[in-house]
Amino acid sequence: MRLRRAGASALLIECRDGDEVEAWRRLVTTRRDAGDLQVIDIVPGARTLLLDGVAPGTDALLAAWPPPSPATSAPAEGALVEVPTVFDGDDLADVAGLWRLSAEATIARLAATEFTVAFCGFAPGFAYMRGHGLTVPRLDAPRPRVPAGSVGLAGEYCGIYPTASPGGWRLVGRTSSSLFDVRREPPALLTPGTRVRLVAA
Amino acid sequence: MITVVRAGPLTTVQDQGRPSYAHLGVPRSGALDGRALRRANTLVGNPSDAAGLETTLMGCTLRFTRAARVAVTGAVAVVKLDKEPVSGVIEVPAGSVLEVGRATRGVRSYVAVRGGIDVEPVLGSRSTDTLSGLGPPKLADGAELDVAGPCEADLPDLVDDIVIADEVELGVWLGPRDDWFAGNELFENPYQVSPMSNRVGCRLTGEALRRVRRDELPPEGLVLGAVQVPADGQPLIFLADHPTTGGYPVIGVVDDVTPLAQARPGSTVRFRALH
């Protein structure tokens, strides 16, 4: 773990991998809820955790804590959300080809994966989910419009578009689940740390 | 009730924004020149979190169905009530038309009405977020706005309007990714505000910042004022509607972005190191 400054009132915790980010996210959230830490936003990234709106001296406070160990923290702590998914995406055959699997085996692999939301970004409610253990390159040119509810893969992540938008992820399926609703608390269905299963519908 | 007679190119409802949802991908949003909106609110007796209007370069024109107390701050612009120039705290009679003119210095005017603009709050804020589309749509000609009743609240101290200058000097904390860049070029060269700037970010043009690391940066959290440097080396300073995570290295963080809310395209920006 290494601390980097991000302005007068923010710190970036740099981690080895996504597991360490998740371990730090849980620790920092627990400490904030217990009143040990003052922070406005806790924003996980792929390899970092941003603490925005911290008090002076927070860097010393973090350095004094025993670092969380991903190996000893419970892997299945977050809520489990099942997302009914129709696996008929336009890029399913391409993904199967990249993975050297049949389309059926590709779907089976995705449906058998327990994903964890690593971080959000790009749009409100867009979650970067880890867990399928393979990577997929982005499309060379993004599609001008990806329909809301599209399930896509890019890099090591799986994501679901909350609203229609341009996008370069390879589409493997779709869901009618509501990913983001401002009348809900929290408004995002898939929040950092949430476990997710794409259940074939 | 207020009727929008002339909306201008980009007039939006803004308050002090929606913090603490960044982990869900929700931008903070809020007035770009938060100081000017707070001042306008104070002048009319509103709490500092009341919603007002933020105009862009060309002002706007409003007709008031009921009498109202109004203040306009921010950019230097002629304000007229029924075609007569006015300033300070403006008592608007029922049926009158208030025109906020074109900005002659600065970019954004803030219009506060006693009681505050009453639109449905979204995640605790009435701000329009131009990146994610949360909050009310930008104002259109003919739109109608409600005004909330005055509320009794502790009033903030009257803050000064910023002095709008053609040259902006910004204090910058280096990091988190300053080690991806060569030397101290950020502090050595002046930059110009690009016309491509908006509520998401202020784009600058000038000497390209040279990278010493060429690898891809995995996406990480972004703060207000982050100076992000994309592949072309031209810095972009994130403002209120900035994305919450991004994949280009951030060389430093601007201490106070308020002056950028009023920096017109072509104005000069210089950076000063903070320690």
PDB file of C-alpha atoms in Angstrom, chain A residues 48-127:
ATOM      1  CA  THR A  48      -6.712   2.404  -5.962  1.00  0.00           C
ATOM      2  CA  LEU A  49      -9.093   3.685  -3.317  1.00  0.00           C
ATOM      3  CA  LEU A  50      -9.749   7.440  -3.297  1.00  0.00           C
ATOM      4  CA  LEU A  51     -10.687   9.114  -0.028  1.00  0.00           C
ATOM      5  CA  ASP A  52     -12.105  12.536  -0.890  1.00  0.00           C
ATOM      6  CA  GLY A  53     -12.914  15.099   1.782  1.00  0.00           C
ATOM      7  CA  VAL A  54     -10.584  13.940   4.553  1.00  0.00           C
ATOM      8  CA  ALA A  55      -9.298  15.896   7.535  1.00  0.00           C
ATOM      9  CA  PRO A  56      -5.626  16.924   7.828  1.00  0.00           C
ATOM     10  CA  GLY A  57      -3.573  14.124   9.377  1.00  0.00           C
ATOM     11  CA  THR A  58      -5.580  11.318   7.757  1.00  0.00           C
ATOM     12  CA  ASP A  59      -2.441  10.030   6.014  1.00  0.00           C
ATOM     13  CA  ALA A  60      -0.773   9.442   9.387  1.00  0.00           C
ATOM     14  CA  LEU A  61      -3.966   7.850  10.712  1.00  0.00           C
ATOM     15  CA  LEU A  62      -4.129   5.366   7.797  1.00  0.00           C
ATOM     16  CA  ALA A  63      -0.430   4.537   8.081  1.00  0.00           C
ATOM     17  CA  ALA A  64      -0.929   3.704  11.784  1.00  0.00           C
ATOM     18  CA  TRP A  65      -3.636   1.097  11.078  1.00  0.00           C
ATOM     19  CA  PRO A  66      -2.658  -2.520  10.485  1.00  0.00           C
ATOM     20  CA  PRO A  67      -3.191  -2.949   6.741  1.00  0.00           C
ATOM     21  CA  PRO A  68      -6.187  -5.130   5.859  1.00  0.00           C
ATOM     22  CA  SER A  69      -5.327  -8.534   4.493  1.00  0.00           C
ATOM     23  CA  PRO A  70      -7.453  -9.610   1.528  1.00  0.00           C
ATOM     24  CA  ALA A  71      -6.728 -13.275   2.341  1.00  0.00           C
ATOM     25  CA  THR A  72      -8.250 -13.076   5.815  1.00  0.00           C
ATOM     26  CA  SER A  73     -11.188 -10.808   5.011  1.00  0.00           C
ATOM     27  CA  ALA A  74     -14.376 -12.681   4.240  1.00  0.00           C
ATOM     28  CA  PRO A  75     -14.686 -12.941   0.458  1.00  0.00           C
ATOM     29  CA  ALA A  76     -18.485 -13.096   0.420  1.00  0.00           C
ATOM     30  CA  GLU A  77     -19.463 -10.208   2.627  1.00  0.00           C
ATOM     31  CA  GLY A  78     -21.509  -8.024   0.291  1.00  0.00           C
ATOM     32  CA  ALA A  79     -25.162  -8.569  -0.572  1.00  0.00           C
ATOM     33  CA  LEU A  80     -25.890 -10.991  -3.429  1.00  0.00           C
ATOM     34  CA  VAL A  81     -27.876  -9.577  -6.334  1.00  0.00           C
ATOM     35  CA  GLU A  82     -29.240 -11.839  -9.063  1.00  0.00           C
ATOM     36  CA  VAL A  83     -29.562 -10.188 -12.463  1.00  0.00           C
ATOM     37  CA  PRO A  84     -31.828 -12.099 -14.882  1.00  0.00           C
ATOM     38  CA  THR A  85     -29.918 -12.063 -18.156  1.00  0.00           C
ATOM     39  CA  VAL A  86     -30.759 -13.125 -21.693  1.00  0.00           C
ATOM     40  CA  PHE A  87     -27.451 -14.184 -23.237  1.00  0.00           C
ATOM     41  CA  ASP A  88     -28.000 -13.153 -26.848  1.00  0.00           C
ATOM     42  CA  GLY A  89     -25.549 -10.251 -27.267  1.00  0.00           C
ATOM     43  CA  ASP A  90     -24.246  -9.264 -30.699  1.00  0.00           C
ATOM     44  CA  ASP A  91     -20.642  -9.995 -29.691  1.00  0.00           C
ATOM     45  CA  LEU A  92     -21.248 -13.344 -27.970  1.00  0.00           C
ATOM     46  CA  ALA A  93     -19.763 -15.318 -30.867  1.00  0.00           C
ATOM     47  CA  ASP A  94     -16.673 -13.056 -30.936  1.00  0.00           C
ATOM     48  CA  VAL A  95     -16.144 -13.462 -27.192  1.00  0.00           C
ATOM     49  CA  ALA A  96     -16.544 -17.237 -27.505  1.00  0.00           C
ATOM     50  CA  GLY A  97     -13.939 -17.176 -30.292  1.00  0.00           C
ATOM     51  CA  LEU A  98     -11.513 -15.109 -28.206  1.00  0.00           C
ATOM     52  CA  TRP A  99     -11.920 -17.507 -25.298  1.00  0.00           C
ATOM     53  CA  ARG A 100     -11.765 -20.582 -27.588  1.00  0.00           C
ATOM     54  CA  LEU A 101     -15.053 -21.824 -26.196  1.00  0.00           C
ATOM     55  CA  SER A 102     -18.394 -22.643 -27.734  1.00  0.00           C
ATOM     56  CA  ALA A 103     -21.168 -20.050 -27.292  1.00  0.00           C
ATOM     57  CA  GLU A 104     -22.893 -22.432 -24.862  1.00  0.00           C
ATOM     58  CA  ALA A 105     -19.721 -22.857 -22.791  1.00  0.00           C
ATOM     59  CA  THR A 106     -19.192 -19.079 -22.765  1.00  0.00           C
ATOM     60  CA  ILE A 107     -22.711 -18.524 -21.433  1.00  0.00           C
ATOM     61  CA  ALA A 108     -22.240 -21.302 -18.889  1.00  0.00           C
ATOM     62  CA  ARG A 109     -19.017 -19.712 -17.669  1.00  0.00           C
ATOM     63  CA  LEU A 110     -20.625 -16.284 -17.255  1.00  0.00           C
ATOM     64  CA  ALA A 111     -23.716 -17.727 -15.565  1.00  0.00           C
ATOM     65  CA  ALA A 112     -21.545 -19.756 -13.167  1.00  0.00           C
ATOM     66  CA  THR A 113     -19.418 -16.765 -12.124  1.00  0.00           C
ATOM     67  CA  GLU A 114     -19.964 -14.963  -8.845  1.00  0.00           C
ATOM     68  CA  PHE A 115     -18.976 -11.410  -9.770  1.00  0.00           C
ATOM     69  CA  THR A 116     -18.011  -8.689  -7.295  1.00  0.00           C
ATOM     70  CA  VAL A 117     -18.551  -4.993  -8.053  1.00  0.00           C
ATOM     71  CA  ALA A 118     -15.051  -3.496  -8.015  1.00  0.00           C
ATOM     72  CA  PHE A 119     -15.966   0.119  -8.716  1.00  0.00           C
ATOM     73  CA  CYS A 120     -18.465   2.358 -10.509  1.00  0.00           C
ATOM     74  CA  GLY A 121     -17.953   5.100 -13.057  1.00  0.00           C
ATOM     75  CA  PHE A 122     -18.603   6.098 -16.683  1.00  0.00           C
ATOM     76  CA  ALA A 123     -22.281   6.738 -15.823  1.00  0.00           C
ATOM     77  CA  PRO A 124     -24.369   6.677 -12.633  1.00  0.00           C
ATOM     78  CA  GLY A 125     -24.911   3.041 -11.722  1.00  0.00           C
ATOM     79  CA  PHE A 126     -22.406   1.585 -14.212  1.00  0.00           C
ATOM     80  CA  ALA A 127     -20.557  -1.092 -12.210  1.00  0.00           C
TER      81      ALA A 127
END
